[in-house]
Short mmCIF file of C-alpha atoms and ligand atoms in Angstrom, two decimals:
data_model
loop_
_atom_site.label_atom_id
_atom_site.label_comp_id
_atom_site.label_asym_id
_atom_site.label_seq_id
_atom_site.Cartn_x
_atom_site.Cartn_y
_atom_site.Cartn_z
CA MET A 982 0.00 0.00 0.00
CA PRO A 983 1.46 3.42 -0.86
CA ILE A 984 1.68 5.86 2.04
CA ARG A 985 -1.40 8.06 2.26
CA GLU A 986 -0.85 11.69 1.42
CA GLN A 987 -1.42 14.34 4.10
CA TRP A 988 -2.32 18.00 4.08
CA ARG A 989 0.62 20.31 4.55
CA SER A 990 -1.07 22.44 7.20
CA ARG A 991 -4.18 22.83 9.30
CA TRP A 992 -5.38 25.64 7.05
CA GLY A 993 -4.74 23.50 4.00
CA PHE A 994 -7.47 21.16 5.15
CA VAL A 995 -9.83 23.93 6.27
CA PHE A 996 -9.49 25.83 3.00
CA ALA A 997 -9.94 22.68 0.94
CA ALA A 998 -13.05 21.68 2.88
CA ALA A 999 -14.42 25.22 2.74
CA GLY A 1000 -13.50 25.32 -0.95
CA SER A 1001 -15.66 22.28 -1.51
CA ALA A 1002 -18.48 23.80 0.48
CA VAL A 1003 -18.40 27.23 -1.12
CA GLY A 1004 -19.61 26.87 -4.68
CA LEU A 1005 -22.40 27.61 -7.10
CA GLY A 1006 -24.78 26.49 -4.38
CA ASN A 1007 -23.84 29.49 -2.25
CA LEU A 1008 -23.61 32.06 -4.97
CA TRP A 1009 -26.92 31.36 -6.55
CA GLY A 1010 -28.77 28.63 -4.68
CA PHE A 1011 -28.91 30.61 -1.50
CA ALA A 1012 -30.50 33.73 -2.98
CA TYR A 1013 -32.85 31.72 -5.12
CA ARG A 1014 -34.09 29.58 -2.27
CA ALA A 1015 -34.32 32.51 0.11
CA SER A 1016 -36.57 34.28 -2.36
CA GLU A 1017 -38.73 31.20 -2.88
CA GLY A 1018 -39.17 30.48 0.77
CA GLY A 1019 -40.01 33.89 2.14
CA GLY A 1020 -36.76 35.52 3.22
CA ALA A 1021 -36.06 35.58 6.93
CA ALA A 1022 -38.03 32.42 7.77
CA PHE A 1023 -35.86 30.47 5.36
CA LEU A 1024 -32.76 32.19 6.67
CA LEU A 1025 -33.51 31.34 10.28
CA LEU A 1026 -34.39 27.75 9.48
CA TYR A 1027 -31.26 27.32 7.38
CA ILE A 1028 -29.02 28.72 10.12
CA LEU A 1029 -30.71 26.57 12.78
CA ILE A 1030 -30.24 23.45 10.66
CA VAL A 1031 -26.56 24.27 10.13
CA LEU A 1032 -25.96 24.91 13.82
CA VAL A 1033 -28.04 22.17 15.40
CA VAL A 1034 -27.97 19.37 12.85
CA CYS A 1035 -25.19 19.86 10.35
CA LEU A 1036 -22.32 20.81 12.63
CA PRO A 1037 -22.37 17.52 14.58
CA VAL A 1038 -22.77 15.56 11.33
CA LEU A 1039 -19.86 17.48 9.82
CA VAL A 1040 -17.66 16.44 12.74
CA ALA A 1041 -18.97 12.88 12.44
CA GLU A 1042 -18.10 12.72 8.76
CA MET A 1043 -14.63 14.07 9.42
CA VAL A 1044 -14.03 11.63 12.28
CA LEU A 1045 -15.01 8.69 10.08
CA GLY A 1046 -12.44 9.76 7.50
CA ARG A 1047 -9.63 10.46 9.89
CA SER A 1048 -10.12 7.45 12.15
CA THR A 1049 -10.14 5.01 9.24
CA GLY A 1050 -7.66 6.83 7.02
CA SER A 1051 -9.75 5.55 4.12
CA SER A 1052 -11.76 6.79 1.22
CA SER A 1053 -15.52 7.11 1.53
CA LEU A 1054 -16.19 3.80 -0.21
CA VAL A 1055 -14.08 1.80 2.20
CA ALA A 1056 -14.43 3.78 5.44
CA PRO A 1057 -17.79 2.46 6.74
CA ALA A 1058 -16.78 -1.19 6.26
CA LYS A 1059 -13.38 -0.57 7.79
CA ALA A 1060 -14.93 1.07 10.82
CA ALA A 1061 -17.76 -1.39 11.50
CA GLY A 1062 -17.35 -4.48 9.35
CA SER A 1063 -18.31 -5.53 5.87
CA ARG A 1064 -22.04 -5.36 6.60
CA TRP A 1065 -21.67 -1.60 6.33
CA GLY A 1066 -20.00 -1.74 2.95
CA VAL A 1067 -23.22 -0.74 1.19
CA MET A 1068 -23.16 2.59 2.93
CA GLY A 1069 -19.83 3.31 1.29
CA TRP A 1070 -21.44 3.01 -2.14
CA LEU A 1071 -23.76 5.87 -1.33
CA PHE A 1072 -20.69 8.04 -0.85
CA VAL A 1073 -19.48 7.21 -4.34
CA ILE A 1074 -22.77 7.35 -6.19
CA ALA A 1075 -23.72 10.75 -4.75
CA PRO A 1076 -20.53 12.59 -5.78
CA LEU A 1077 -20.66 10.98 -9.23
CA GLY A 1078 -24.27 12.10 -9.56
CA ILE A 1079 -23.58 15.70 -8.56
CA GLY A 1080 -20.24 15.78 -10.37
CA SER A 1081 -21.95 14.81 -13.61
CA TYR A 1082 -24.13 17.91 -13.84
CA TYR A 1083 -21.87 20.25 -11.89
CA ALA A 1084 -19.47 20.28 -14.84
CA VAL A 1085 -22.35 21.31 -17.10
CA LEU A 1086 -23.20 24.23 -14.81
CA MET A 1087 -19.54 25.18 -14.77
CA GLY A 1088 -19.52 25.17 -18.55
CA TRP A 1089 -22.40 27.66 -18.64
CA THR A 1090 -20.58 29.82 -16.10
CA LEU A 1091 -17.43 29.81 -18.17
CA ASP A 1092 -19.30 30.67 -21.35
CA THR A 1093 -21.09 33.57 -19.70
CA PHE A 1094 -17.81 34.81 -18.27
CA PHE A 1095 -16.10 34.85 -21.67
CA HIS A 1096 -19.10 36.39 -23.31
CA SER A 1097 -19.26 39.21 -20.74
CA LEU A 1098 -15.53 39.79 -21.11
CA PHE A 1099 -15.11 39.72 -24.86
CA VAL A 1100 -18.50 40.37 -26.39
CA GLY A 1101 -20.57 42.26 -23.84
CA LEU A 1102 -23.85 41.89 -22.02
CA PRO A 1103 -27.28 41.35 -23.55
CA ALA A 1104 -29.45 44.42 -24.02
CA ASP A 1105 -32.55 42.95 -22.41
CA LYS A 1106 -34.07 39.78 -21.01
CA THR A 1107 -35.11 38.42 -24.39
CA GLU A 1108 -31.58 38.71 -25.70
CA ALA A 1109 -30.25 37.22 -22.47
CA ALA A 1110 -32.61 34.26 -22.78
CA ALA A 1111 -31.52 33.71 -26.38
CA PHE A 1112 -27.88 33.77 -25.30
CA PHE A 1113 -28.57 31.31 -22.51
CA GLY A 1114 -30.34 29.07 -25.02
CA SER A 1115 -27.26 29.08 -27.20
CA ILE A 1116 -24.81 28.19 -24.42
CA SER A 1117 -26.99 25.51 -22.91
CA SER A 1118 -27.38 23.48 -26.07
CA GLY A 1119 -25.45 22.05 -28.98
CA GLY A 1120 -21.69 22.03 -29.16
CA SER A 1121 -20.99 24.88 -26.75
CA VAL A 1122 -22.44 23.06 -23.79
CA LEU A 1123 -20.11 20.13 -24.49
CA ILE A 1124 -17.08 22.35 -24.88
CA GLY A 1125 -17.77 24.08 -21.56
CA GLN A 1126 -18.36 20.77 -19.83
CA ILE A 1127 -15.19 19.20 -21.23
CA ILE A 1128 -12.98 22.20 -20.40
CA SER A 1129 -14.31 22.20 -16.84
CA LEU A 1130 -13.74 18.48 -16.42
CA VAL A 1131 -10.23 18.70 -17.81
CA LEU A 1132 -9.29 21.62 -15.55
CA THR A 1133 -10.69 19.75 -12.56
CA ALA A 1134 -8.78 16.62 -13.54
CA ILE A 1135 -5.50 18.53 -13.87
CA VAL A 1136 -5.77 19.75 -10.28
CA VAL A 1137 -6.73 16.36 -8.90
CA VAL A 1138 -3.94 14.55 -10.78
CA ALA A 1139 -1.47 16.90 -9.05
CA GLY A 1140 -2.54 15.34 -5.76
CA VAL A 1141 -3.78 16.42 -2.37
CA ARG A 1142 -0.96 18.79 -1.55
CA GLY A 1143 0.32 19.72 -4.95
CA GLY A 1144 -3.11 20.21 -6.51
CA ILE A 1145 -6.07 20.59 -4.17
CA GLU A 1146 -4.33 22.32 -1.27
CA ARG A 1147 -2.30 24.62 -3.45
CA LEU A 1148 -5.30 25.74 -5.50
CA THR A 1149 -7.72 26.27 -2.62
CA ARG A 1150 -5.18 28.21 -0.56
CA TRP A 1151 -5.10 30.84 -3.29
CA CYS A 1152 -8.67 30.71 -4.44
CA MET A 1153 -10.50 31.07 -1.15
CA PRO A 1154 -9.03 34.43 -0.09
CA ILE A 1155 -9.42 35.82 -3.63
CA LEU A 1156 -13.02 34.70 -3.69
CA PHE A 1157 -13.75 36.37 -0.37
CA ILE A 1158 -12.22 39.65 -1.41
CA LEU A 1159 -14.08 39.74 -4.73
CA LEU A 1160 -17.36 38.87 -3.08
CA LEU A 1161 -16.92 41.52 -0.40
CA GLY A 1162 -16.20 44.06 -3.12
CA LEU A 1163 -19.32 43.10 -5.07
CA ALA A 1164 -21.54 43.08 -1.98
CA PHE A 1165 -20.25 46.55 -1.12
CA TRP A 1166 -20.91 47.80 -4.65
CA ALA A 1167 -24.42 46.32 -4.54
CA SER A 1168 -25.11 48.18 -1.30
CA THR A 1169 -24.69 51.49 -3.14
CA LEU A 1170 -27.46 50.69 -5.65
CA SER A 1171 -30.77 52.51 -5.50
CA GLY A 1172 -32.81 49.39 -4.76
CA ALA A 1173 -30.41 48.02 -2.15
CA LEU A 1174 -32.61 48.70 0.83
CA GLU A 1175 -35.62 47.14 -0.82
CA GLY A 1176 -33.51 44.09 -1.66
CA TYR A 1177 -32.31 43.69 1.93
CA LYS A 1178 -35.84 44.09 3.18
CA ALA A 1179 -37.04 41.31 0.89
CA LEU A 1180 -34.22 39.02 2.01
CA LEU A 1181 -34.95 39.73 5.65
CA SER A 1182 -38.72 40.08 5.54
CA TRP A 1183 -40.40 38.00 8.19
CA ASP A 1184 -43.52 35.98 7.60
CA GLY A 1185 -44.03 33.43 10.37
CA SER A 1186 -46.26 31.18 8.28
CA GLU A 1187 -43.37 30.56 5.87
CA PHE A 1188 -41.48 28.83 8.66
CA PHE A 1189 -43.67 25.74 8.57
CA LYS A 1190 -44.25 25.53 4.84
CA PRO A 1191 -42.94 22.22 3.44
CA SER A 1192 -41.19 23.97 0.57
CA THR A 1193 -39.36 26.30 2.98
CA VAL A 1194 -38.29 23.31 5.06
CA ARG A 1195 -37.09 21.46 1.95
CA ASN A 1196 -35.22 24.47 0.66
CA ALA A 1197 -33.53 25.06 4.01
CA PHE A 1198 -32.46 21.43 4.36
CA ALA A 1199 -31.31 21.22 0.77
CA GLN A 1200 -29.36 24.43 1.05
CA ALA A 1201 -27.70 23.40 4.31
CA PHE A 1202 -26.56 19.97 3.11
CA PHE A 1203 -25.71 20.87 -0.47
CA SER A 1204 -23.92 24.03 0.45
CA LEU A 1205 -21.83 22.34 3.14
CA SER A 1206 -21.02 19.38 0.83
CA LEU A 1207 -22.33 17.25 3.65
CA GLY A 1208 -23.52 13.65 3.65
CA ILE A 1209 -21.74 12.81 0.42
CA GLY A 1210 -18.37 11.49 1.52
CA ILE A 1211 -16.29 14.56 0.79
CA MET A 1212 -15.47 15.30 4.38
CA ILE A 1213 -14.65 11.61 4.92
CA THR A 1214 -12.19 11.70 2.05
CA TYR A 1215 -10.61 15.04 2.89
CA ALA A 1216 -10.29 14.14 6.58
CA SER A 1217 -8.64 10.85 5.67
CA TYR A 1218 -5.60 12.93 4.69
CA LEU A 1219 -5.44 14.49 8.17
CA GLY A 1220 -3.07 13.94 11.01
CA ARG A 1221 -3.94 13.52 14.68
CA GLN A 1222 -3.32 17.10 15.64
CA ASN A 1223 -6.41 18.72 14.10
CA LYS A 1224 -9.26 19.48 16.45
CA LEU A 1225 -12.14 18.48 14.25
CA PRO A 1226 -14.94 20.37 16.06
CA LYS A 1227 -12.95 23.56 15.57
CA GLU A 1228 -12.33 22.78 11.92
CA ALA A 1229 -16.01 22.03 11.39
CA ILE A 1230 -16.97 25.40 12.88
CA ALA A 1231 -14.46 27.16 10.62
CA VAL A 1232 -15.80 25.42 7.49
CA ALA A 1233 -19.45 26.00 8.36
CA SER A 1234 -18.82 29.67 9.22
CA LEU A 1235 -16.96 30.37 5.99
CA ASP A 1236 -19.63 28.62 3.97
CA THR A 1237 -22.54 30.38 5.66
CA ALA A 1238 -20.79 33.74 5.43
CA VAL A 1239 -20.34 33.33 1.68
CA GLY A 1240 -23.99 32.34 1.24
CA LEU A 1241 -25.15 35.39 3.19
CA LEU A 1242 -22.79 37.71 1.36
CA ALA A 1243 -23.99 36.39 -1.98
CA GLY A 1244 -27.57 37.04 -0.88
CA LEU A 1245 -26.62 40.55 0.21
CA MET A 1246 -25.18 41.08 -3.23
CA ILE A 1247 -27.81 39.49 -5.45
CA PHE A 1248 -30.96 40.85 -3.79
CA PRO A 1249 -29.99 44.53 -4.19
CA ILE A 1250 -29.03 43.91 -7.83
CA MET A 1251 -32.31 42.21 -8.57
CA PHE A 1252 -34.39 44.88 -6.90
CA SER A 1253 -32.46 47.73 -8.42
CA PHE A 1254 -33.01 46.43 -11.93
CA GLY A 1255 -36.59 45.30 -11.43
CA LEU A 1256 -35.70 41.63 -11.72
CA ASN A 1257 -37.10 40.47 -8.41
CA GLU A 1258 -39.65 38.26 -10.12
CA SER A 1259 -37.14 36.37 -12.18
CA ILE A 1260 -34.91 35.53 -9.25
CA SER A 1261 -37.03 32.56 -8.25
CA GLU A 1262 -38.21 31.56 -11.70
CA SER A 1263 -35.91 28.58 -11.85
CA THR A 1264 -32.91 27.33 -10.00
CA ILE A 1265 -30.68 27.19 -12.92
CA GLY A 1266 -31.58 29.51 -15.73
CA ALA A 1267 -32.27 32.59 -13.64
CA LEU A 1268 -28.64 33.24 -12.81
CA PHE A 1269 -27.59 33.11 -16.40
CA ILE A 1270 -30.46 35.17 -17.72
CA ALA A 1271 -31.51 37.72 -15.12
CA LEU A 1272 -28.10 38.78 -13.86
CA PRO A 1273 -26.51 39.60 -17.25
CA ALA A 1274 -29.76 41.24 -18.40
CA GLY A 1275 -29.89 43.43 -15.29
CA LEU A 1276 -26.24 44.37 -15.38
CA GLY A 1277 -26.48 45.03 -19.11
CA THR A 1278 -28.62 48.08 -18.43
CA ILE A 1279 -25.85 50.03 -16.70
CA GLY A 1280 -23.13 49.98 -19.31
CA ILE A 1281 -19.50 49.37 -18.57
CA THR A 1282 -19.86 49.16 -14.78
CA GLY A 1283 -22.36 46.37 -15.22
CA ARG A 1284 -20.05 44.58 -17.58
CA ILE A 1285 -17.15 44.77 -15.11
CA VAL A 1286 -19.39 43.48 -12.33
CA ALA A 1287 -20.58 40.61 -14.54
CA VAL A 1288 -17.01 39.65 -15.42
CA ILE A 1289 -16.00 39.66 -11.75
CA PHE A 1290 -19.11 37.76 -10.68
CA PHE A 1291 -18.77 34.97 -13.21
CA ALA A 1292 -15.02 34.69 -12.59
CA LEU A 1293 -15.74 34.39 -8.91
CA ALA A 1294 -18.46 31.82 -9.52
CA TYR A 1295 -16.08 29.77 -11.62
CA ILE A 1296 -13.35 29.89 -8.98
CA ALA A 1297 -15.86 28.81 -6.35
CA ALA A 1298 -17.12 26.05 -8.61
CA ILE A 1299 -13.74 24.57 -9.41
CA THR A 1300 -12.76 24.22 -5.75
CA SER A 1301 -16.03 22.29 -5.34
CA SER A 1302 -15.68 20.18 -8.45
CA ILE A 1303 -12.21 18.99 -7.45
CA SER A 1304 -13.73 17.62 -4.27
CA LEU A 1305 -16.45 15.87 -6.28
CA LEU A 1306 -13.78 14.20 -8.39
CA GLU A 1307 -11.42 13.43 -5.53
CA VAL A 1308 -14.00 11.29 -3.69
CA PRO A 1309 -14.50 8.61 -6.38
CA VAL A 1310 -10.84 8.88 -7.38
CA SER A 1311 -9.64 8.10 -3.90
CA SER A 1312 -12.17 5.27 -3.70
CA VAL A 1313 -10.89 3.75 -6.93
CA MET A 1314 -7.31 4.08 -5.70
CA ASP A 1315 -8.20 2.38 -2.41
CA ARG A 1316 -10.37 -0.31 -3.85
CA LEU A 1317 -8.73 -1.19 -7.15
CA GLY A 1318 -5.19 -0.13 -6.33
CA TRP A 1319 -4.94 2.06 -9.45
CA ASN A 1320 -2.53 4.97 -9.36
CA ARG A 1321 -3.82 8.53 -9.15
CA THR A 1322 -3.42 9.44 -12.81
CA LYS A 1323 -5.16 6.36 -14.11
CA SER A 1324 -7.97 6.77 -11.57
CA VAL A 1325 -8.47 10.43 -12.47
CA ILE A 1326 -8.64 9.68 -16.19
CA GLY A 1327 -11.09 6.84 -15.66
CA VAL A 1328 -13.41 8.73 -13.32
CA THR A 1329 -13.31 11.94 -15.38
CA PHE A 1330 -14.37 10.03 -18.45
CA LEU A 1331 -17.17 8.42 -16.49
CA LEU A 1332 -18.31 11.84 -15.24
CA PHE A 1333 -18.36 13.09 -18.80
CA LEU A 1334 -20.59 10.23 -19.93
CA LEU A 1335 -22.87 10.55 -16.92
CA GLY A 1336 -23.18 14.27 -17.56
CA LEU A 1337 -24.34 13.96 -21.17
CA PRO A 1338 -28.08 13.65 -20.41
CA SER A 1339 -27.86 16.76 -18.20
CA ALA A 1340 -25.89 18.62 -20.85
CA PHE A 1341 -28.64 18.18 -23.39
CA ASP A 1342 -31.70 18.33 -21.18
CA ILE A 1343 -32.10 20.96 -18.47
CA ASN A 1344 -35.05 19.10 -17.00
CA PHE A 1345 -32.91 16.04 -16.51
CA LEU A 1346 -30.28 18.20 -14.85
CA ASP A 1347 -32.86 19.76 -12.57
CA LYS A 1348 -34.29 16.38 -11.56
CA THR A 1349 -30.85 14.92 -10.88
CA ASP A 1350 -30.08 17.94 -8.74
CA LYS A 1351 -33.24 17.46 -6.72
CA ILE A 1352 -32.84 13.71 -6.26
CA VAL A 1353 -29.10 13.47 -5.72
CA GLY A 1354 -28.22 16.99 -4.61
CA GLN A 1355 -31.07 17.22 -2.14
CA LEU A 1356 -32.48 13.87 -1.09
CA LEU A 1357 -29.37 11.69 -1.22
CA LEU A 1358 -27.31 14.16 0.78
CA ILE A 1359 -29.93 14.42 3.50
CA LEU A 1360 -30.12 10.63 3.58
CA GLY A 1361 -26.32 10.46 3.78
CA GLY A 1362 -26.37 12.87 6.72
CA PHE A 1363 -28.94 10.74 8.50
CA LEU A 1364 -26.91 7.56 8.04
CA LEU A 1365 -23.71 9.22 9.22
CA SER A 1366 -25.42 10.47 12.31
CA ILE A 1367 -26.73 7.00 13.19
CA PHE A 1368 -23.44 5.37 12.27
CA LEU A 1369 -21.17 7.51 14.41
CA GLY A 1370 -23.71 8.04 17.19
CA TRP A 1371 -24.99 4.48 17.59
CA VAL A 1372 -22.82 2.01 15.70
CA ILE A 1373 -19.30 3.20 16.50
CA PRO A 1374 -19.71 5.74 19.32
CA ARG A 1375 -16.55 4.54 21.06
CA LYS A 1376 -14.41 5.07 17.99
CA PHE A 1377 -15.94 8.50 17.59
CA ASP A 1378 -15.10 9.40 21.16
CA GLU A 1379 -11.62 7.91 20.99
CA ASP A 1380 -10.68 9.80 17.85
CA LEU A 1381 -11.77 13.11 19.34
CA SER A 1382 -10.14 12.51 22.69
CA ASN A 1383 -6.86 11.53 20.99
CA SER A 1384 -6.84 14.94 19.38
CA ASN A 1385 -7.56 16.63 22.71
CA SER A 1386 -11.16 17.67 22.28
CA SER A 1387 -12.63 18.32 25.70
CA LEU A 1388 -15.01 15.94 27.42
CA ARG A 1389 -17.79 18.52 27.30
CA VAL A 1390 -17.51 18.93 23.55
CA ARG A 1391 -17.44 15.17 23.03
CA ARG A 1392 -20.47 14.61 25.20
CA TYR A 1393 -22.37 17.34 23.46
CA LEU A 1394 -21.58 15.96 20.02
CA LYS A 1395 -22.45 12.42 20.96
CA PHE A 1396 -25.74 13.52 22.44
CA MET A 1397 -26.61 15.47 19.31
CA LEU A 1398 -25.65 12.63 16.97
CA ARG A 1399 -27.71 10.13 18.92
CA TRP A 1400 -30.82 11.98 19.94
CA VAL A 1401 -31.15 15.23 18.05
CA SER A 1402 -29.81 14.96 14.51
CA PRO A 1403 -31.45 11.66 13.46
CA PRO A 1404 -35.07 12.58 14.22
CA ILE A 1405 -34.72 16.09 12.83
CA ILE A 1406 -33.00 14.91 9.65
CA ALA A 1407 -35.56 12.13 9.26
CA CYS A 1408 -38.39 14.69 9.47
CA GLY A 1409 -36.56 16.95 7.01
CA PHE A 1410 -36.09 14.05 4.62
CA ILE A 1411 -39.73 12.98 4.71
CA VAL A 1412 -41.05 16.52 4.32
CA SER A 1413 -38.64 17.12 1.42
CA LEU A 1414 -39.59 13.86 -0.27
CA ILE A 1415 -43.31 14.55 -0.07
CA ASP A 1416 -42.94 18.18 -1.11
CA LEU A 1417 -40.79 17.27 -4.07
CA PHE A 1418 -43.17 14.66 -5.42
CA GLN A 1419 -46.15 16.91 -4.84
CA ASN A 1420 -44.37 19.60 -6.84
CA TRP A 1421 -43.67 17.20 -9.64
CA SER A 1422 -47.15 15.81 -9.82
CA SER A 1423 -48.91 19.19 -9.72
N1 LIG B 2545 -21.09 22.72 -1.91
C1 LIG B 2545 -21.05 22.97 -3.31
C2 LIG B 2545 -21.83 24.20 -3.65
O1 LIG B 2545 -22.42 24.81 -2.75
O2 LIG B 2545 -21.88 24.55 -4.81
C3 LIG B 2545 -21.57 21.86 -4.15
C4 LIG B 2545 -21.19 20.52 -3.70
C5 LIG B 2545 -19.88 20.14 -3.82
C6 LIG B 2545 -22.13 19.71 -3.15
C7 LIG B 2545 -19.52 18.94 -3.35
C8 LIG B 2545 -21.78 18.50 -2.68
C9 LIG B 2545 -20.47 18.14 -2.79
F1 LIG B 2545 -20.13 16.99 -2.34
#
């Protein structure tokens, strides 16, 4: 067995994990879902889910990776015997599922970036919709998808330290600075206040609406890259010294901060340019139609903002897509004993094939996102909670105590994983499932 790679530094791991978390889901998904689910009620629910449910599961996922030193496919069986091997498959299927369409979304982002930079922005919404139609079909969608997969593969081939850690260490600070700049610019727009009010408007009845609950759960799990095996894989490259509860708090805070900042940027833009209706029209198309159309009305400033926004979105996306590739790659390396390069080539090709239906059919993409990106992740979170809380609680405790986490923290986490997270996630899963199918059948 070759020696397992390790992160160079504590921040290497935190940035890589946060890089996976911060992605297209934060930059667009957050604002879109907030607008669908009634602003502040969604916001509060989302933050509560992150704090109460996701944080313990995040630590659990990391502990499983570090304590077994294995990829997500192998880790459950290694920790609790071969009966649990099936669970490992979930943590390979889910990243393959998301990875397949994520590259398509990245392709659209890249196209829109180049178009804003070299050609300009559309004059109105009709022109924007026509442009989106052209980049989301035919040859250009394939080119964007292939370029994104190849770039992702290049980083992952370079390895944990030489590729993933090196890239995310640069990208994350740049992303933060750009986003802060854009949020500040958006605050100077005429409709900024109205936008903030909409984001923060309180309507108590929204809190219990099934679609708000589904959106909040989906946003929390998808945005944190939780329940999918990424944190298992990334933590398997960790040494003993990291205090995982602290790392989990750092990752969740960075991720939530980026989601909030993106909301504080997008809402003012939408309200200033009278696009508030189109923000929640669809998960996917709205970003690529409404934003360029809105920014197109203010000349060169709008064009600069569009270029920065889509560059930023692409940077955020690539630090997420490398994590989506790394999970199956490390599983193939562990399971089949292939070397990194061969595994990356094999899995990238598979992702390309799996992504073809999404590339040519937005409805397929949307459905895959809802089934894999929402339901499977929530299910994964539930299983992890049960697994670490009930099946291997001693290993969980041992791992944390070896890295000097205090008894109080360990007790708290164990209590949450056993008694609090499972019932809440189970309710969230059932509500989401019913809401989704009701939406589809209506
Ligand atoms: N967290 C990423 C985002 O918000 O865009 C997407 C993602 C990456 C989800 C990796 C799940 C995952 F495993």
